[in-house]
mmCIF file of C-alpha atoms in Angstrom:
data_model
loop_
_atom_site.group_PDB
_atom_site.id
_atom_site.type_symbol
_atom_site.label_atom_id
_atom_site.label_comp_id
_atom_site.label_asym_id
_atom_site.label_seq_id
_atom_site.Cartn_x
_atom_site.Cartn_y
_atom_site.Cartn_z
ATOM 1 C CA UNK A 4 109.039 17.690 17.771
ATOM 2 C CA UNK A 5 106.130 19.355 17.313
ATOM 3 C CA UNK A 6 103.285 19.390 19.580
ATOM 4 C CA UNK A 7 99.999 19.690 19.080
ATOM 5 C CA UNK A 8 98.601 23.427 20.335
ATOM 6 C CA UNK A 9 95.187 24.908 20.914
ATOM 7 C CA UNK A 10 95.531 28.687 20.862
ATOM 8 C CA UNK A 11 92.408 31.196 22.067
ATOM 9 C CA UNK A 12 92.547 35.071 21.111
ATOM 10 C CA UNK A 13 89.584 36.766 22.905
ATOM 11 C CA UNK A 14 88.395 40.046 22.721
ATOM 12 C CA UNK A 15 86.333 41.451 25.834
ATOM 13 C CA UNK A 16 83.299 43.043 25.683
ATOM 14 C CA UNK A 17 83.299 46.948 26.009
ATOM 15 C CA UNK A 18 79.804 48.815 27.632
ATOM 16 C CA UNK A 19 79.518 52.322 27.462
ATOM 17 C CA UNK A 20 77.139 53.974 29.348
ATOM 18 C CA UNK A 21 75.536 57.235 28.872
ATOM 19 C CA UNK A 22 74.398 59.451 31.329
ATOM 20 C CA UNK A 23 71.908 62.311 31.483
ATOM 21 C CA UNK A 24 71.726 63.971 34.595
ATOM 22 C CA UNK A 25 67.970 64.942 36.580
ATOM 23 C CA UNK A 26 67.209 68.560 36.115
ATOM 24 C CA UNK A 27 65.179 70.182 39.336
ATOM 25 C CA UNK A 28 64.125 73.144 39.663
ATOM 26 C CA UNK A 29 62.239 75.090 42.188
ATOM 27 C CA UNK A 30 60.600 78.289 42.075
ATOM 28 C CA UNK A 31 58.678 80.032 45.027
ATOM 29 C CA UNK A 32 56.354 82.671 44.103
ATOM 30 C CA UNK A 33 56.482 85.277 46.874
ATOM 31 C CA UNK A 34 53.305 84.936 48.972
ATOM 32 C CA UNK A 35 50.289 87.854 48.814
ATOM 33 C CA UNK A 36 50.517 89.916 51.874
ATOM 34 C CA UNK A 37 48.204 92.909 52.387
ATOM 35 C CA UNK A 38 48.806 95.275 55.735
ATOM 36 C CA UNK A 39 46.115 97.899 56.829
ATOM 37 C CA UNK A 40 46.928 99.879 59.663
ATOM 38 C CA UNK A 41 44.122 102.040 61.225
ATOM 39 C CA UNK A 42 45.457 104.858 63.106
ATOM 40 C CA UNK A 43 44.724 105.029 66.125
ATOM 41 C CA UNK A 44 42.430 107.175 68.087
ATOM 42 C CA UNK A 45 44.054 109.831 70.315
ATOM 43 C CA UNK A 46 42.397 112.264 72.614
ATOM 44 C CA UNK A 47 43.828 115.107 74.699
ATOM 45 C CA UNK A 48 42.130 117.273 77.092
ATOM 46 C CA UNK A 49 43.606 119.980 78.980
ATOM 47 C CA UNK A 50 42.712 122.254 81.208
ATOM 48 C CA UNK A 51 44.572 125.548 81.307
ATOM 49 C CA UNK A 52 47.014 126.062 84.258
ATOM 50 C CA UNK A 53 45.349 129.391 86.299
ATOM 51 C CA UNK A 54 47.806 131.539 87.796
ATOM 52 C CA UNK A 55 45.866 134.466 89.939
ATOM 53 C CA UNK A 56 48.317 137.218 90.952
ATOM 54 C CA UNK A 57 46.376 139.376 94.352
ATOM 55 C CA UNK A 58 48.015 142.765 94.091
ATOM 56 C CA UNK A 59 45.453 144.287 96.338
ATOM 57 C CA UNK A 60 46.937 144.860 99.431
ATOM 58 C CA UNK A 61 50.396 145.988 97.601
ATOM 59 C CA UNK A 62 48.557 148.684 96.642
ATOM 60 C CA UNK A 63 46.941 150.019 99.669
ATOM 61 C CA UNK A 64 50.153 149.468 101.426
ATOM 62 C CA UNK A 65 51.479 152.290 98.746
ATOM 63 C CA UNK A 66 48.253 154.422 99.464
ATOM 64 C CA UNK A 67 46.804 153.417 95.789
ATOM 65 C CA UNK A 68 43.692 152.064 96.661
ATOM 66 C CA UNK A 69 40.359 151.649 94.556
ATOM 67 C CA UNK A 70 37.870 154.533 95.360
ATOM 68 C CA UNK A 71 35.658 152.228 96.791
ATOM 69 C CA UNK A 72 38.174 150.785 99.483
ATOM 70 C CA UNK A 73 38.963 154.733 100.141
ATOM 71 C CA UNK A 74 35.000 155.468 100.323
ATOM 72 C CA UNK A 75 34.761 152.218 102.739
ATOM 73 C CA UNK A 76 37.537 153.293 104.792
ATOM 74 C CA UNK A 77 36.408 157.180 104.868
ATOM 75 C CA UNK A 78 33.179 155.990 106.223
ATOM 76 C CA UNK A 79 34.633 154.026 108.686
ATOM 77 C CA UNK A 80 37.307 156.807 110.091
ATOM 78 C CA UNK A 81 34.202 158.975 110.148
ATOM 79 C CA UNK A 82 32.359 157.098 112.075
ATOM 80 C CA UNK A 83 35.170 156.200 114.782
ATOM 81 C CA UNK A 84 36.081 160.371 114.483
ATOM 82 C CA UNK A 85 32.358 160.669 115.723
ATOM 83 C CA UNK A 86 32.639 157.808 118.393
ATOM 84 C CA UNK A 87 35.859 159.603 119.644
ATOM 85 C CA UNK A 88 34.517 163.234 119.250
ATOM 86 C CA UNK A 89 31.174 161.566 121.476
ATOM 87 C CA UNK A 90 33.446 160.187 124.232
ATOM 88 C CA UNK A 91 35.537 163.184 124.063
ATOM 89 C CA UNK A 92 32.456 165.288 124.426
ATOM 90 C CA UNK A 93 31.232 163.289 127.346
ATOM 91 C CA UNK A 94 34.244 163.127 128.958
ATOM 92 C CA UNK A 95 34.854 166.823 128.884
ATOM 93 C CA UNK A 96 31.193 167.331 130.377
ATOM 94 C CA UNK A 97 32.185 165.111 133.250
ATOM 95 C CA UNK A 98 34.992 167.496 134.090
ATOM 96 C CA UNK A 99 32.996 170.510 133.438
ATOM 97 C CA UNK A 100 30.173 169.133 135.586
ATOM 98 C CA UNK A 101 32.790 168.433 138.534
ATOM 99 C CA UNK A 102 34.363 172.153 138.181
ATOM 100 C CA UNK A 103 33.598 172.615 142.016
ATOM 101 C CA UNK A 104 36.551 169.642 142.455
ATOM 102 C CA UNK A 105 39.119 171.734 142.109
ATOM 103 C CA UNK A 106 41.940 171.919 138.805
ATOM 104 C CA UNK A 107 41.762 174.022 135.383
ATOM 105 C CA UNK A 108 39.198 171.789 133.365
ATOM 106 C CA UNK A 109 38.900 174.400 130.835
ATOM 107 C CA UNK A 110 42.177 175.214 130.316
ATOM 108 C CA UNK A 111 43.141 171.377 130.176
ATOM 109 C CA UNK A 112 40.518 171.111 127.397
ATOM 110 C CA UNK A 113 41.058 174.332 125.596
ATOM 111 C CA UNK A 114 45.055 172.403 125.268
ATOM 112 C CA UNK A 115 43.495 169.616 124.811
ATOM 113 C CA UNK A 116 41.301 170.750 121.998
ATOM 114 C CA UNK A 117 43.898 172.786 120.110
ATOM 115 C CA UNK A 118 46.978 170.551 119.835
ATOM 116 C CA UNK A 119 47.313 168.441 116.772
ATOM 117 C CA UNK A 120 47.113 165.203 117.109
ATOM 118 C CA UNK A 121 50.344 163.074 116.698
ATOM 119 C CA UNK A 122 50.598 160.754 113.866
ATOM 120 C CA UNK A 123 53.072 157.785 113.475
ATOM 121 C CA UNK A 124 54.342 157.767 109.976
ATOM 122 C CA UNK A 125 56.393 155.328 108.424
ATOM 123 C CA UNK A 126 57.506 154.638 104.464
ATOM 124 C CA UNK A 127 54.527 154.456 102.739
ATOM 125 C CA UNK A 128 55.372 153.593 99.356
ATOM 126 C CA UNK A 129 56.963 150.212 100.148
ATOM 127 C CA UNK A 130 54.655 147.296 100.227
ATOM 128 C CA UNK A 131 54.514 144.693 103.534
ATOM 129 C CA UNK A 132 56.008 141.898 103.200
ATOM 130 C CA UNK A 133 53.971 139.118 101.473
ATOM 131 C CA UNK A 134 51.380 141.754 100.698
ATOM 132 C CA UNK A 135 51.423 140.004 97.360
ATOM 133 C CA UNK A 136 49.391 136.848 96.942
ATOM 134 C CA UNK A 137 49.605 133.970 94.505
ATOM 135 C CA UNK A 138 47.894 130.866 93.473
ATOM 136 C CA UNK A 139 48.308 129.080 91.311
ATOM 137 C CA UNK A 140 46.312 125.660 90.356
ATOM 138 C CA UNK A 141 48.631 123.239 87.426
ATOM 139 C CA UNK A 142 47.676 122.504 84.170
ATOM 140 C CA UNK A 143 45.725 119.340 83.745
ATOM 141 C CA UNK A 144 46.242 116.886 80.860
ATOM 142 C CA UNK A 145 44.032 114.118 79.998
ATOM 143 C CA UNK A 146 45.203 111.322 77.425
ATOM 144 C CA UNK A 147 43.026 108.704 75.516
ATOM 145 C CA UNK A 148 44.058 106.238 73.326
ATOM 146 C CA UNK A 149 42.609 103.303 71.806
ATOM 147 C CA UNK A 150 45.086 101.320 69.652
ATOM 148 C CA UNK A 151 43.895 99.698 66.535
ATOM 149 C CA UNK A 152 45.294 96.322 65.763
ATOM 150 C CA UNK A 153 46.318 96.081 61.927
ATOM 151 C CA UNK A 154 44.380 93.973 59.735
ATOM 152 C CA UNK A 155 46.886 91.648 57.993
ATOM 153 C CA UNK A 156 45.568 89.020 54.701
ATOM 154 C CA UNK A 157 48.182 86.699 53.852
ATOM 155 C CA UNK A 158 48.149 84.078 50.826
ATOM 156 C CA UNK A 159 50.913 81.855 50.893
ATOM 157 C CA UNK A 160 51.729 80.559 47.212
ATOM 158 C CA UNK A 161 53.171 76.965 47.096
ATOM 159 C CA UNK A 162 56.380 76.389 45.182
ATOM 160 C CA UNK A 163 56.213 75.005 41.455
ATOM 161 C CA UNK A 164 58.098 72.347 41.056
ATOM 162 C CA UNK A 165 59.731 70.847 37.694
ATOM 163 C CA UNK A 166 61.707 67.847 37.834
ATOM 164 C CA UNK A 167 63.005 66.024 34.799
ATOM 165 C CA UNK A 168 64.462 62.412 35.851
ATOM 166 C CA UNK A 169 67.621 61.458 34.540
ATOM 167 C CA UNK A 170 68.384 58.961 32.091
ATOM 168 C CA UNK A 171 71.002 56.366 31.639
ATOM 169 C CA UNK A 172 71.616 54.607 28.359
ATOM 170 C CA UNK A 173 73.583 51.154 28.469
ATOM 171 C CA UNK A 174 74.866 50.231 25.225
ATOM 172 C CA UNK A 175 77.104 47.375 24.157
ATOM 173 C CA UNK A 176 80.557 48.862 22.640
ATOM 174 C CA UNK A 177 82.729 46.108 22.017
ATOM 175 C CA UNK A 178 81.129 42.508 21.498
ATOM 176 C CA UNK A 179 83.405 39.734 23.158
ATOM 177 C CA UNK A 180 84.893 37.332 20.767
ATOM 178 C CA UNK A 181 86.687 33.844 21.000
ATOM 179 C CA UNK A 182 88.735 32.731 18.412
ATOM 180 C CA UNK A 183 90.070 29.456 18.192
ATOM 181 C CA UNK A 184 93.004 28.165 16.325
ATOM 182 C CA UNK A 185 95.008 24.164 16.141
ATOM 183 C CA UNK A 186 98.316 24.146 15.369
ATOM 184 C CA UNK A 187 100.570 20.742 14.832
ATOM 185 C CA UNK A 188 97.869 18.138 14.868
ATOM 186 C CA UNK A 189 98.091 15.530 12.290
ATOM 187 C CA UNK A 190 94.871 13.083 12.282
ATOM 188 C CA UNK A 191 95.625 9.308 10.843
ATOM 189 C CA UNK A 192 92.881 8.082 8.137
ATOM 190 C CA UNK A 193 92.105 4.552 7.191
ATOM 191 C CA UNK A 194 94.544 4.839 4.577
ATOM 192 C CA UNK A 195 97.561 5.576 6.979
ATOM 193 C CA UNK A 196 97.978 9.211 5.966
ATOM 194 C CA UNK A 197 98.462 11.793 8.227
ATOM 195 C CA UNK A 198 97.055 15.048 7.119
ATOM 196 C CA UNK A 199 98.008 18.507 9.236
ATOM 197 C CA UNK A 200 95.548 20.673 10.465
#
């Protein structure tokens, strides 16, 4: 027996879809810098370091004096020699003038007179002990300085910027389709036929 049939054959629809991706891009142009830097002002002052060196009484201790200092003292052992000769003088009159005391005054002075004197002597080329003198006053240093700030001029640049959106293309590939087809049906007309489909 055969049976009537509807049969369907479809075809579904394809889309394709194209695709360009956005481009960016970015670029930073380095920014304008200018640096001055003044030096900066330095000043120094110094005064010498004085080192004084006093040899003066090293060298009279040695018996190498200036002439002066040997006319100065000169003078003055003259005029104590004098003072002493006076006193001597007077002294010896005394005795003289008191003869009628009793003793030898003028043999005790004639002794007196003609016996060297005696002189205490020691090593005279050697200097006393600190006979040297020093002073000495430091160095002094005096610093000025004035720092200068630098002068800096900056010009930032902004970044350029290029952008190209993306684009997407939707096109239809495949169109659906439906097709339709009757098998085994037989349709009765007013004449009583049956006709197939």
């Amino acid at each position: 027996m055969q049976l009537p049939q509807i049969r369907l054959q479809s075809t579904v629809a394809r889309i394709s879809i194209a695709t360009t991706p956005p481009v960016q891009e970015i670029e930073q142009p380095p920014a304008e810098l200018e640096i001055r830097q003044p030096p900066a002002q330095l000043q120094i002052e110094t005064t010498p370091g004085k080192l004084t060196i006093d040899q003066t009484k090293a060298w009279e201790d040695m018996d190498l004096k200036h002439i002066f200092r040997r006319i100065e003292e000169f003078a003055e052992q003259g005029y104590q020699d004098w003072l002493a000769g006076m006193a001597r003088l007077s002294e010896q009159g005394d005795e003289l003038m008191r003869i009628e005391d009793g003793g030898n005054p003028i043999a005790d002075q004639a002794r007196e007179n003609s016996e060297p004197p005696m002189y205490e002597f020691n090593i005279g080329w050697i200097p006393s002990l600190f006979s040297v003198k020093t002073n000495y006053e430091p160095a002094k240093v005096h610093i000025d300085v004035q720092a200068r700030r630098p002068m800096i001029q900056a010009k930032p640049n902004p970044p350029l910027l290029r952008y190209t959106p993306g684009k997407v293309e939707i096109d239809l590939a495949q169109r659906p389709t439906l097709k339709i087809d009757v098998v085994n049906l037989k349709l009765a007309n007013a004449n009583q036929f049956e006709t197939s489909i």
